[in-house]
Amino acid sequence: MTLPNIAAALRDLHVSIGQQQDLAKVVIQDAENARAEFRALTAGATNPLVNRALGNYAQGIVKLRDGSWLLAEAGGILAEYARAIGIDLPQQPAKEKRKVEPTHDEQSETIFDHPDGQPPSQSDESAPHDPQAH
């Protein structure tokens, strides 16, 4: 494989990573909007399953943000590699800061996401979830 072929492949991959980042941003925004709508519709609900659902939304959004951050890291690492072998890739937009912890809002919902109102035990978290089990 020649250097121009490698450069073309790296550019294509870099563009693809950027497109995936853009898609992730849209998905995150859609998930946040759906969570906000569900939250508004269930305001004042006392059923623990409502809190569990809101907590699951919050956890999903945090995982989506982590995935978006990993895409940004991959794009940056790819650009560094390309520069190291003499290939210039277009700059991606500034990396977003990685959000390690859920927001206070998300955290308050995930604390009581277990049906009995208690945080899940270690065994609950590691056990595979079977949606057909109910």
Tab-separated table of C-alpha atoms in Angstrom:
chain	number	residue	atom	x	y	z
A	1	MET	CA	0.000	0.000	0.000
A	2	THR	CA	1.364	3.405	-0.926
A	3	LEU	CA	1.429	6.487	1.272
A	4	PRO	CA	-1.265	8.220	-0.834
A	5	ASN	CA	-3.516	5.161	-0.382
A	6	ILE	CA	-2.895	5.180	3.367
A	7	ALA	CA	-3.582	8.914	3.474
A	8	ALA	CA	-6.881	8.447	1.631
A	9	ALA	CA	-7.916	5.617	3.956
A	10	LEU	CA	-7.041	7.673	7.053
A	11	ARG	CA	-8.973	10.670	5.717
A	12	ASP	CA	-12.007	8.497	5.007
A	13	LEU	CA	-11.835	7.027	8.505
A	14	HIS	CA	-11.418	10.485	10.026
A	15	VAL	CA	-14.487	11.752	8.146
A	16	SER	CA	-16.447	8.690	9.246
A	17	ILE	CA	-15.526	9.299	12.890
A	18	GLY	CA	-16.673	12.911	12.549
A	19	GLN	CA	-19.988	11.766	11.066
A	20	GLN	CA	-20.479	9.296	13.913
A	21	GLN	CA	-19.792	12.084	16.413
A	22	ASP	CA	-22.430	14.243	14.752
A	23	LEU	CA	-24.893	11.359	14.832
A	24	ALA	CA	-24.109	10.702	18.507
A	25	LYS	CA	-24.851	14.350	19.338
A	26	VAL	CA	-28.266	14.063	17.658
A	27	VAL	CA	-29.036	10.790	19.452
A	28	ILE	CA	-27.993	12.276	22.809
A	29	GLN	CA	-30.197	15.310	22.246
A	30	ASP	CA	-33.133	13.100	21.249
A	31	ALA	CA	-32.652	10.950	24.363
A	32	GLU	CA	-32.471	14.045	26.578
A	33	ASN	CA	-35.660	15.403	24.985
A	34	ALA	CA	-37.465	12.082	25.450
A	35	ARG	CA	-36.352	11.921	29.088
A	36	ALA	CA	-37.514	15.486	29.708
A	37	GLU	CA	-40.891	14.748	28.098
A	38	PHE	CA	-41.324	11.537	30.119
A	39	ARG	CA	-40.321	13.399	33.259
A	40	ALA	CA	-42.876	16.122	32.583
A	41	LEU	CA	-45.600	13.570	31.896
A	42	THR	CA	-44.866	11.668	35.093
A	43	ALA	CA	-44.256	14.640	37.399
A	44	GLY	CA	-45.520	13.816	40.858
A	45	ALA	CA	-45.767	10.091	40.173
A	46	THR	CA	-44.956	7.963	43.185
A	47	ASN	CA	-44.583	4.635	41.417
A	48	PRO	CA	-40.978	3.413	41.852
A	49	LEU	CA	-41.008	2.134	38.274
A	50	VAL	CA	-41.270	5.737	37.053
A	51	ASN	CA	-38.082	6.626	38.918
A	52	ARG	CA	-36.467	3.474	37.582
A	53	ALA	CA	-37.371	4.435	34.015
A	54	LEU	CA	-36.032	7.964	34.509
A	55	GLY	CA	-32.863	6.499	35.995
A	56	ASN	CA	-32.478	4.195	33.016
A	57	TYR	CA	-32.847	7.175	30.680
A	58	ALA	CA	-30.161	9.018	32.639
A	59	GLN	CA	-27.791	6.047	32.616
A	60	GLY	CA	-28.304	5.589	28.890
A	61	ILE	CA	-27.547	9.254	28.238
A	62	VAL	CA	-24.349	9.038	30.303
A	63	LYS	CA	-23.268	5.988	28.282
A	64	LEU	CA	-24.036	7.793	25.023
A	65	ARG	CA	-21.917	10.738	26.178
A	66	ASP	CA	-19.092	8.351	27.057
A	67	GLY	CA	-19.338	6.857	23.569
A	68	SER	CA	-19.240	10.303	22.017
A	69	TRP	CA	-16.161	11.132	24.054
A	70	LEU	CA	-14.486	7.916	22.909
A	71	LEU	CA	-15.203	8.852	19.294
A	72	ALA	CA	-13.543	12.226	19.871
A	73	GLU	CA	-10.543	10.474	21.402
A	74	ALA	CA	-10.336	8.071	18.459
A	75	GLY	CA	-10.406	10.976	16.010
A	76	GLY	CA	-7.658	12.750	17.919
A	77	ILE	CA	-5.482	9.657	18.109
A	78	LEU	CA	-6.004	9.003	14.404
A	79	ALA	CA	-4.981	12.587	13.592
A	80	GLU	CA	-1.854	12.253	15.776
A	81	TYR	CA	-0.907	9.019	14.019
A	82	ALA	CA	-1.458	10.598	10.618
A	83	ARG	CA	0.746	13.572	11.547
A	84	ALA	CA	3.438	11.190	12.808
A	85	ILE	CA	3.647	9.569	9.366
A	86	GLY	CA	3.463	12.887	7.525
A	87	ILE	CA	-0.226	13.118	6.658
A	88	ASP	CA	-2.289	16.175	7.537
A	89	LEU	CA	-5.907	15.524	8.416
A	90	PRO	CA	-8.484	18.307	8.719
A	91	GLN	CA	-9.020	19.477	12.276
A	92	GLN	CA	-12.128	18.237	13.984
A	93	PRO	CA	-14.083	20.634	16.163
A	94	ALA	CA	-12.696	21.125	19.650
A	95	LYS	CA	-13.082	18.059	21.809
A	96	GLU	CA	-15.889	18.167	24.286
A	97	LYS	CA	-14.938	17.660	27.882
A	98	ARG	CA	-15.675	14.164	29.037
A	99	LYS	CA	-18.533	14.093	31.447
A	100	VAL	CA	-17.520	11.464	33.949
A	101	GLU	CA	-20.318	11.870	36.486
A	102	PRO	CA	-24.025	12.195	35.774
A	103	THR	CA	-25.545	15.598	36.428
A	104	HIS	CA	-27.203	16.161	39.807
A	105	ASP	CA	-30.533	15.617	38.084
A	106	GLU	CA	-29.413	12.351	36.513
A	107	GLN	CA	-27.750	11.204	39.708
A	108	SER	CA	-30.863	11.787	41.812
A	109	GLU	CA	-32.840	9.646	39.376
A	110	THR	CA	-30.334	6.816	39.278
A	111	ILE	CA	-30.100	6.538	43.054
A	112	PHE	CA	-33.659	5.240	43.276
A	113	ASP	CA	-33.870	3.318	40.035
A	114	HIS	CA	-34.428	-0.035	41.715
A	115	PRO	CA	-38.071	-1.143	42.100
A	116	ASP	CA	-37.830	-1.248	45.901
A	117	GLY	CA	-36.390	2.288	46.017
A	118	GLN	CA	-32.928	1.061	47.033
A	119	PRO	CA	-29.780	1.248	44.939
A	120	PRO	CA	-29.120	-2.024	43.113
A	121	SER	CA	-26.721	-4.389	44.836
A	122	GLN	CA	-23.488	-5.426	43.175
A	123	SER	CA	-25.103	-8.694	42.092
A	124	ASP	CA	-28.004	-6.802	40.460
A	125	GLU	CA	-25.629	-4.671	38.404
A	126	SER	CA	-23.536	-7.563	37.151
A	127	ALA	CA	-26.438	-9.876	36.359
A	128	PRO	CA	-27.510	-9.782	32.723
A	129	HIS	CA	-30.889	-8.149	32.212
A	130	ASP	CA	-33.378	-10.302	30.373
A	131	PRO	CA	-36.294	-8.178	29.085
A	132	GLN	CA	-38.251	-11.406	28.404
A	133	ALA	CA	-38.040	-12.414	32.071
A	134	HIS	CA	-41.019	-10.272	33.099
